[in-house]
Amino acid sequence: MIYGSHVSIRNGYLGAAKQAVANGASAFQYFPKNPRSLSIKDFDHEDAKNCNEFCQNHQLQSIAHTPYSTSLTPSEDKQDLTIASLLNDLQIANACGSIGVVVHYGSQISLTDPLASYHLMLAMLNGVLSQWDGNCLILLENNAGTKGALGTTFEELVQIRNLCEYPDKIGFCLDTCHAFASGLWTGKNSGELLEKGESLGYFAELKAIHLNNSKYPTGSKKDRHANIFHTNGLIQAHQIKELITSPVFKGIPLVLETPDDEGLSHREEIEMLKQKWGE
């Protein structure tokens, strides 16, 4: 079991990796730059290199997450900026030795043309990946279904990857809270979910898991994360365990995006995961 959490880069990329180790983690996630901006970052290459070497020496895996404002279905005036920003994220994450950069699946942009969003997503992905030759992947994350968001089914996620001109440069990141909120996973249909994911080839390209509980019920389409073992989490611990201990998830990093200011730190939560479900 490879446990980790999101960490800050306030002390640089190497500092983030060191914080992950201090948390008892064997994986971590970070924002490669300001999480509230698409601006291009002239990053510290030496710091990124040191982070990469540190992670190799400590058998530490990492993923990056695009800024909040990143969208694969942006307005026309932000398309070029979004492509440049995603390339910048990939460059930073690649220098840090990360598996990939997580980006949310797109949202509905037309009430009259249901395919418009998918066409734009493909254009955006092709625009980025045609310029990218690094090892770092784009990791498409499933959505919770909020505000007309697409990407709540395995079929959508797999099909976009298949239709992209560069499928080998795309992987997936499964968010357990989003899956629960969208109704993809109810907590009681893990067997069915695993069978579908395997049959569609989704799990073959799964590179990371956002390990989150949910504050709202399944099918609510509300994206509010809760701690794994907290009483306000509506996914029962044994349901989460049943899913993530499946053999198809072996060796895939489980990264917490849970609250660390509601009475439980990520360090404590990682220790609880190890004690309850094994290292």
C-alpha positions as YAML, in Angstrom:
chain: A
units: angstrom
residues:
- id: 1
  name: MET
  ca: [0.00, 0.00, 0.00]
- id: 2
  name: ILE
  ca: [1.47, 3.32, -1.09]
- id: 3
  name: TYR
  ca: [-0.03, 6.07, 1.08]
- id: 4
  name: GLY
  ca: [0.49, 9.81, 0.79]
- id: 5
  name: SER
  ca: [-1.19, 13.20, 0.88]
- id: 6
  name: HIS
  ca: [-1.20, 16.58, -0.76]
- id: 7
  name: VAL
  ca: [1.67, 18.76, 0.50]
- id: 8
  name: SER
  ca: [2.64, 22.40, 0.08]
- id: 9
  name: ILE
  ca: [5.60, 23.63, -1.98]
- id: 10
  name: ARG
  ca: [6.11, 26.66, 0.24]
- id: 11
  name: ASN
  ca: [9.62, 25.30, 0.93]
- id: 12
  name: GLY
  ca: [10.18, 24.26, -2.67]
- id: 13
  name: TYR
  ca: [9.81, 20.94, -4.45]
- id: 14
  name: LEU
  ca: [12.54, 19.25, -2.40]
- id: 15
  name: GLY
  ca: [10.90, 20.65, 0.73]
- id: 16
  name: ALA
  ca: [7.59, 19.10, -0.31]
- id: 17
  name: ALA
  ca: [9.23, 15.71, -0.78]
- id: 18
  name: LYS
  ca: [10.91, 15.96, 2.62]
- id: 19
  name: GLN
  ca: [7.58, 16.88, 4.22]
- id: 20
  name: ALA
  ca: [6.01, 13.79, 2.67]
- id: 21
  name: VAL
  ca: [8.68, 11.59, 4.25]
- id: 22
  name: ALA
  ca: [8.17, 13.37, 7.59]
- id: 23
  name: ASN
  ca: [4.46, 12.52, 7.28]
- id: 24
  name: GLY
  ca: [5.36, 8.84, 6.99]
- id: 25
  name: ALA
  ca: [4.26, 8.81, 3.34]
- id: 26
  name: SER
  ca: [5.60, 6.91, 0.35]
- id: 27
  name: ALA
  ca: [3.83, 9.22, -2.11]
- id: 28
  name: PHE
  ca: [2.66, 12.83, -2.33]
- id: 29
  name: GLN
  ca: [0.81, 15.33, -4.50]
- id: 30
  name: TYR
  ca: [1.66, 19.00, -5.00]
- id: 31
  name: PHE
  ca: [0.69, 22.04, -7.03]
- id: 32
  name: PRO
  ca: [3.60, 22.77, -9.39]
- id: 33
  name: LYS
  ca: [2.85, 26.51, -9.15]
- id: 34
  name: ASN
  ca: [0.31, 29.00, -7.79]
- id: 35
  name: PRO
  ca: [-2.92, 26.95, -7.55]
- id: 36
  name: ARG
  ca: [-5.05, 29.98, -8.39]
- id: 37
  name: SER
  ca: [-3.32, 31.11, -11.56]
- id: 38
  name: LEU
  ca: [-2.57, 29.88, -15.08]
- id: 39
  name: SER
  ca: [0.53, 32.05, -15.26]
- id: 40
  name: ILE
  ca: [3.72, 30.42, -16.49]
- id: 41
  name: LYS
  ca: [6.26, 29.70, -13.76]
- id: 42
  name: ASP
  ca: [9.98, 30.10, -14.33]
- id: 43
  name: PHE
  ca: [10.74, 27.33, -11.87]
- id: 44
  name: ASP
  ca: [13.93, 26.46, -10.02]
- id: 45
  name: HIS
  ca: [15.39, 23.61, -12.11]
- id: 46
  name: GLU
  ca: [17.99, 22.73, -9.49]
- id: 47
  name: ASP
  ca: [15.31, 22.41, -6.81]
- id: 48
  name: ALA
  ca: [13.25, 20.18, -9.10]
- id: 49
  name: LYS
  ca: [16.32, 18.03, -9.86]
- id: 50
  name: ASN
  ca: [17.06, 17.68, -6.15]
- id: 51
  name: CYS
  ca: [13.45, 16.68, -5.54]
- id: 52
  name: ASN
  ca: [13.71, 14.03, -8.25]
- id: 53
  name: GLU
  ca: [16.90, 12.58, -6.76]
- id: 54
  name: PHE
  ca: [15.50, 12.65, -3.23]
- id: 55
  name: CYS
  ca: [12.37, 10.78, -4.35]
- id: 56
  name: GLN
  ca: [14.46, 8.13, -6.10]
- id: 57
  name: ASN
  ca: [16.64, 7.66, -3.02]
- id: 58
  name: HIS
  ca: [13.60, 7.35, -0.74]
- id: 59
  name: GLN
  ca: [11.39, 5.30, -3.11]
- id: 60
  name: LEU
  ca: [8.91, 8.16, -3.02]
- id: 61
  name: GLN
  ca: [6.32, 8.58, -5.77]
- id: 62
  name: SER
  ca: [4.65, 11.87, -6.67]
- id: 63
  name: ILE
  ca: [1.94, 13.40, -8.79]
- id: 64
  name: ALA
  ca: [1.27, 17.05, -9.56]
- id: 65
  name: HIS
  ca: [-2.13, 18.75, -9.77]
- id: 66
  name: THR
  ca: [-2.97, 21.55, -12.17]
- id: 67
  name: PRO
  ca: [-4.19, 24.89, -10.77]
- id: 68
  name: TYR
  ca: [-7.87, 25.15, -9.86]
- id: 69
  name: SER
  ca: [-8.60, 27.35, -12.87]
- id: 70
  name: THR
  ca: [-7.34, 24.76, -15.36]
- id: 71
  name: SER
  ca: [-10.10, 23.39, -17.59]
- id: 72
  name: LEU
  ca: [-10.07, 21.17, -20.67]
- id: 73
  name: THR
  ca: [-13.15, 23.07, -21.85]
- id: 74
  name: PRO
  ca: [-12.02, 26.69, -21.47]
- id: 75
  name: SER
  ca: [-13.54, 29.74, -23.11]
- id: 76
  name: GLU
  ca: [-11.97, 30.62, -26.46]
- id: 77
  name: ASP
  ca: [-9.94, 33.49, -25.02]
- id: 78
  name: LYS
  ca: [-8.24, 31.15, -22.51]
- id: 79
  name: GLN
  ca: [-7.43, 28.20, -24.75]
- id: 80
  name: ASP
  ca: [-3.89, 29.21, -25.69]
- id: 81
  name: LEU
  ca: [-3.11, 30.19, -22.10]
- id: 82
  name: THR
  ca: [-4.45, 26.87, -20.81]
- id: 83
  name: ILE
  ca: [-2.31, 24.90, -23.26]
- id: 84
  name: ALA
  ca: [0.78, 26.88, -22.27]
- id: 85
  name: SER
  ca: [-0.03, 26.43, -18.58]
- id: 86
  name: LEU
  ca: [-0.49, 22.66, -18.93]
- id: 87
  name: LEU
  ca: [2.83, 22.37, -20.76]
- id: 88
  name: ASN
  ca: [4.46, 24.35, -17.95]
- id: 89
  name: ASP
  ca: [2.91, 21.99, -15.38]
- id: 90
  name: LEU
  ca: [4.20, 18.96, -17.30]
- id: 91
  name: GLN
  ca: [7.70, 20.44, -17.53]
- id: 92
  name: ILE
  ca: [7.85, 21.09, -13.78]
- id: 93
  name: ALA
  ca: [6.41, 17.70, -12.84]
- id: 94
  name: ASN
  ca: [8.72, 15.91, -15.26]
- id: 95
  name: ALA
  ca: [11.74, 17.66, -13.76]
- id: 96
  name: CYS
  ca: [10.56, 16.56, -10.29]
- id: 97
  name: GLY
  ca: [10.26, 12.96, -11.50]
- id: 98
  name: SER
  ca: [6.49, 12.81, -11.04]
- id: 99
  name: ILE
  ca: [4.22, 10.19, -12.61]
- id: 100
  name: GLY
  ca: [1.87, 12.73, -14.09]
- id: 101
  name: VAL
  ca: [-0.17, 15.90, -13.80]
- id: 102
  name: VAL
  ca: [-3.77, 15.52, -12.70]
- id: 103
  name: VAL
  ca: [-6.34, 17.56, -14.61]
- id: 104
  name: HIS
  ca: [-10.11, 17.50, -14.16]
- id: 105
  name: TYR
  ca: [-12.26, 16.22, -16.98]
- id: 106
  name: GLY
  ca: [-14.15, 18.99, -18.78]
- id: 107
  name: SER
  ca: [-17.65, 20.44, -18.33]
- id: 108
  name: GLN
  ca: [-20.65, 20.88, -20.60]
- id: 109
  name: ILE
  ca: [-20.26, 24.00, -22.78]
- id: 110
  name: SER
  ca: [-23.34, 23.73, -25.01]
- id: 111
  name: LEU
  ca: [-26.99, 22.98, -24.34]
- id: 112
  name: THR
  ca: [-27.66, 22.26, -28.02]
- id: 113
  name: ASP
  ca: [-24.58, 20.27, -29.02]
- id: 114
  name: PRO
  ca: [-23.80, 17.47, -26.55]
- id: 115
  name: LEU
  ca: [-20.55, 16.64, -28.38]
- id: 116
  name: ALA
  ca: [-19.10, 20.16, -28.33]
- id: 117
  name: SER
  ca: [-17.35, 19.64, -24.99]
- id: 118
  name: TYR
  ca: [-15.74, 16.39, -26.08]
- id: 119
  name: HIS
  ca: [-14.50, 17.93, -29.32]
- id: 120
  name: LEU
  ca: [-12.93, 20.81, -27.39]
- id: 121
  name: MET
  ca: [-11.32, 18.48, -24.86]
- id: 122
  name: LEU
  ca: [-9.73, 16.47, -27.65]
- id: 123
  name: ALA
  ca: [-8.48, 19.63, -29.33]
- id: 124
  name: MET
  ca: [-6.97, 20.84, -26.04]
- id: 125
  name: LEU
  ca: [-5.32, 17.50, -25.26]
- id: 126
  name: ASN
  ca: [-3.94, 17.18, -28.77]
- id: 127
  name: GLY
  ca: [-2.71, 20.78, -28.60]
- id: 128
  name: VAL
  ca: [-0.77, 20.05, -25.42]
- id: 129
  name: LEU
  ca: [0.50, 16.57, -26.14]
- id: 130
  name: SER
  ca: [1.61, 17.32, -29.69]
- id: 131
  name: GLN
  ca: [4.22, 19.56, -28.04]
- id: 132
  name: TRP
  ca: [5.14, 17.19, -25.21]
- id: 133
  name: ASP
  ca: [7.82, 14.47, -25.32]
- id: 134
  name: GLY
  ca: [8.57, 13.99, -21.63]
- id: 135
  name: ASN
  ca: [7.81, 10.94, -19.47]
- id: 136
  name: CYS
  ca: [5.23, 12.74, -17.34]
- id: 137
  name: LEU
  ca: [1.61, 11.92, -18.22]
- id: 138
  name: ILE
  ca: [-1.64, 13.87, -18.28]
- id: 139
  name: LEU
  ca: [-3.83, 12.15, -15.68]
- id: 140
  name: LEU
  ca: [-7.55, 12.63, -16.33]
- id: 141
  name: GLU
  ca: [-9.54, 12.78, -13.10]
- id: 142
  name: ASN
  ca: [-13.17, 11.69, -12.84]
- id: 143
  name: ASN
  ca: [-15.63, 14.42, -11.86]
- id: 144
  name: ALA
  ca: [-18.25, 14.54, -9.11]
- id: 145
  name: GLY
  ca: [-20.93, 15.77, -11.54]
- id: 146
  name: THR
  ca: [-21.15, 19.31, -10.12]
- id: 147
  name: LYS
  ca: [-22.53, 22.06, -12.42]
- id: 148
  name: GLY
  ca: [-22.90, 19.94, -15.50]
- id: 149
  name: ALA
  ca: [-19.45, 18.40, -15.27]
- id: 150
  name: LEU
  ca: [-18.78, 15.51, -17.60]
- id: 151
  name: GLY
  ca: [-16.38, 12.65, -16.92]
- id: 152
  name: THR
  ca: [-18.43, 10.86, -14.31]
- id: 153
  name: THR
  ca: [-18.29, 7.48, -16.08]
- id: 154
  name: PHE
  ca: [-15.48, 5.13, -17.07]
- id: 155
  name: GLU
  ca: [-16.85, 5.09, -20.61]
- id: 156
  name: GLU
  ca: [-16.29, 8.85, -21.07]
- id: 157
  name: LEU
  ca: [-12.81, 8.79, -19.59]
- id: 158
  name: VAL
  ca: [-11.66, 5.80, -21.64]
- id: 159
  name: GLN
  ca: [-13.21, 7.10, -24.86]
- id: 160
  name: ILE
  ca: [-11.50, 10.49, -24.67]
- id: 161
  name: ARG
  ca: [-8.17, 8.75, -24.18]
- id: 162
  name: ASN
  ca: [-8.86, 6.39, -27.08]
- id: 163
  name: LEU
  ca: [-9.85, 9.21, -29.42]
- id: 164
  name: CYS
  ca: [-6.88, 11.42, -28.54]
- id: 165
  name: GLU
  ca: [-4.01, 11.39, -31.04]
- id: 166
  name: TYR
  ca: [-1.58, 10.64, -28.19]
- id: 167
  name: PRO
  ca: [-3.26, 8.05, -25.92]
- id: 168
  name: ASP
  ca: [0.05, 6.76, -24.58]
- id: 169
  name: LYS
  ca: [0.64, 10.17, -22.97]
- id: 170
  name: ILE
  ca: [-2.63, 9.96, -20.97]
- id: 171
  name: GLY
  ca: [-3.45, 8.03, -17.81]
- id: 172
  name: PHE
  ca: [-6.18, 8.23, -15.18]
- id: 173
  name: CYS
  ca: [-6.55, 9.38, -11.58]
- id: 174
  name: LEU
  ca: [-9.54, 7.98, -9.69]
- id: 175
  name: ASP
  ca: [-11.04, 10.19, -6.98]
- id: 176
  name: THR
  ca: [-13.09, 8.08, -4.54]
- id: 177
  name: CYS
  ca: [-15.14, 11.03, -3.28]
- id: 178
  name: HIS
  ca: [-15.97, 12.11, -6.84]
- id: 179
  name: ALA
  ca: [-16.92, 8.55, -7.78]
- id: 180
  name: PHE
  ca: [-19.22, 8.38, -4.75]
- id: 181
  name: ALA
  ca: [-20.74, 11.83, -5.29]
- id: 182
  name: SER
  ca: [-21.47, 11.15, -8.96]
- id: 183
  name: GLY
  ca: [-23.10, 7.81, -8.22]
- id: 184
  name: LEU
  ca: [-20.49, 5.86, -10.19]
- id: 185
  name: TRP
  ca: [-19.60, 4.12, -6.93]
- id: 186
  name: THR
  ca: [-22.25, 3.73, -4.23]
- id: 187
  name: GLY
  ca: [-20.04, 2.00, -1.70]
- id: 188
  name: LYS
  ca: [-22.08, -1.16, -2.26]
- id: 189
  name: ASN
  ca: [-21.26, -1.87, -5.90]
- id: 190
  name: SER
  ca: [-17.48, -2.28, -5.71]
- id: 191
  name: GLY
  ca: [-17.52, -5.65, -7.47]
- id: 192
  name: GLU
  ca: [-19.53, -4.27, -10.38]
- id: 193
  name: LEU
  ca: [-17.33, -1.16, -10.55]
- id: 194
  name: LEU
  ca: [-14.15, -3.23, -10.66]
- id: 195
  name: GLU
  ca: [-15.52, -5.50, -13.37]
- id: 196
  name: LYS
  ca: [-16.57, -2.56, -15.53]
- id: 197
  name: GLY
  ca: [-13.26, -0.75, -15.09]
- id: 198
  name: GLU
  ca: [-11.31, -3.85, -16.07]
- id: 199
  name: SER
  ca: [-13.50, -4.66, -19.08]
- id: 200
  name: LEU
  ca: [-13.17, -1.12, -20.44]
- id: 201
  name: GLY
  ca: [-9.41, -0.99, -19.90]
- id: 202
  name: TYR
  ca: [-9.69, 1.87, -17.41]
- id: 203
  name: PHE
  ca: [-7.66, 0.23, -14.65]
- id: 204
  name: ALA
  ca: [-4.87, -0.69, -17.07]
- id: 205
  name: GLU
  ca: [-4.15, 3.06, -17.37]
- id: 206
  name: LEU
  ca: [-4.88, 4.06, -13.75]
- id: 207
  name: LYS
  ca: [-1.79, 5.74, -12.30]
- id: 208
  name: ALA
  ca: [-3.02, 7.39, -9.07]
- id: 209
  name: ILE
  ca: [-5.93, 7.42, -6.63]
- id: 210
  name: HIS
  ca: [-7.24, 10.40, -4.69]
- id: 211
  name: LEU
  ca: [-8.25, 8.69, -1.46]
- id: 212
  name: ASN
  ca: [-11.10, 10.75, -0.05]
- id: 213
  name: ASN
  ca: [-14.25, 10.18, 1.98]
- id: 214
  name: SER
  ca: [-17.40, 12.21, 1.23]
- id: 215
  name: LYS
  ca: [-19.46, 14.58, 3.38]
- id: 216
  name: TYR
  ca: [-22.48, 14.14, 1.10]
- id: 217
  name: PRO
  ca: [-24.37, 11.00, 0.04]
- id: 218
  name: THR
  ca: [-23.78, 9.05, -3.13]
- id: 219
  name: GLY
  ca: [-25.44, 10.60, -6.16]
- id: 220
  name: SER
  ca: [-25.54, 14.06, -4.53]
- id: 221
  name: LYS
  ca: [-23.08, 15.49, -7.10]
- id: 222
  name: LYS
  ca: [-21.55, 17.52, -4.24]
- id: 223
  name: ASP
  ca: [-17.77, 17.50, -3.98]
- id: 224
  name: ARG
  ca: [-16.87, 17.82, -0.29]
- id: 225
  name: HIS
  ca: [-14.08, 15.64, 1.03]
- id: 226
  name: ALA
  ca: [-14.04, 14.06, 4.48]
- id: 227
  name: ASN
  ca: [-11.37, 12.18, 6.39]
- id: 228
  name: ILE
  ca: [-11.29, 8.43, 5.79]
- id: 229
  name: PHE
  ca: [-12.20, 7.38, 9.34]
- id: 230
  name: HIS
  ca: [-14.13, 10.50, 10.42]
- id: 231
  name: THR
  ca: [-17.73, 10.23, 11.63]
- id: 232
  name: ASN
  ca: [-18.87, 12.87, 9.12]
- id: 233
  name: GLY
  ca: [-17.69, 10.73, 6.20]
- id: 234
  name: LEU
  ca: [-20.56, 8.91, 4.51]
- id: 235
  name: ILE
  ca: [-18.47, 6.21, 2.84]
- id: 236
  name: GLN
  ca: [-17.96, 3.47, 5.39]
- id: 237
  name: ALA
  ca: [-14.37, 2.48, 6.08]
- id: 238
  name: HIS
  ca: [-14.95, -1.15, 5.13]
- id: 239
  name: GLN
  ca: [-16.38, -0.01, 1.77]
- id: 240
  name: ILE
  ca: [-13.26, 2.04, 1.03]
- id: 241
  name: LYS
  ca: [-11.05, -0.85, 2.10]
- id: 242
  name: GLU
  ca: [-12.92, -3.29, -0.13]
- id: 243
  name: LEU
  ca: [-12.28, -1.05, -3.14]
- id: 244
  name: ILE
  ca: [-8.68, 0.03, -2.67]
- id: 245
  name: THR
  ca: [-7.34, -3.35, -1.55]
- id: 246
  name: SER
  ca: [-8.48, -4.91, -4.83]
- id: 247
  name: PRO
  ca: [-5.58, -6.47, -6.75]
- id: 248
  name: VAL
  ca: [-6.17, -4.07, -9.67]
- id: 249
  name: PHE
  ca: [-4.99, -1.21, -7.44]
- id: 250
  name: LYS
  ca: [-1.76, -2.90, -6.32]
- id: 251
  name: GLY
  ca: [1.21, -0.54, -6.52]
- id: 252
  name: ILE
  ca: [-0.88, 2.54, -7.29]
- id: 253
  name: PRO
  ca: [-0.29, 5.52, -4.95]
- id: 254
  name: LEU
  ca: [-3.21, 6.45, -2.69]
- id: 255
  name: VAL
  ca: [-3.05, 10.19, -2.07]
- id: 256
  name: LEU
  ca: [-5.17, 11.89, 0.58]
- id: 257
  name: GLU
  ca: [-6.87, 15.19, -0.27]
- id: 258
  name: THR
  ca: [-8.76, 15.10, 3.01]
- id: 259
  name: PRO
  ca: [-9.09, 17.99, 5.50]
- id: 260
  name: ASP
  ca: [-6.04, 18.35, 7.76]
- id: 261
  name: ASP
  ca: [-7.63, 21.04, 9.93]
- id: 262
  name: GLU
  ca: [-10.62, 19.14, 11.35]
- id: 263
  name: GLY
  ca: [-8.90, 17.41, 14.23]
- id: 264
  name: LEU
  ca: [-6.71, 15.07, 12.21]
- id: 265
  name: SER
  ca: [-3.44, 15.81, 10.43]
- id: 266
  name: HIS
  ca: [-2.34, 13.99, 7.30]
- id: 267
  name: ARG
  ca: [0.53, 12.48, 9.24]
- id: 268
  name: GLU
  ca: [-1.92, 11.01, 11.74]
- id: 269
  name: GLU
  ca: [-4.27, 9.84, 9.00]
- id: 270
  name: ILE
  ca: [-1.48, 8.08, 7.09]
- id: 271
  name: GLU
  ca: [-0.47, 6.31, 10.30]
- id: 272
  name: MET
  ca: [-4.07, 5.20, 10.84]
- id: 273
  name: LEU
  ca: [-4.22, 3.81, 7.30]
- id: 274
  name: LYS
  ca: [-1.04, 1.82, 7.89]
- id: 275
  name: GLN
  ca: [-2.27, 0.44, 11.19]
- id: 276
  name: LYS
  ca: [-5.69, -0.56, 9.88]
- id: 277
  name: TRP
  ca: [-4.95, -1.68, 6.32]
- id: 278
  name: GLY
  ca: [-1.26, -2.49, 6.31]
- id: 279
  name: GLU
  ca: [1.82, -0.88, 4.87]
...
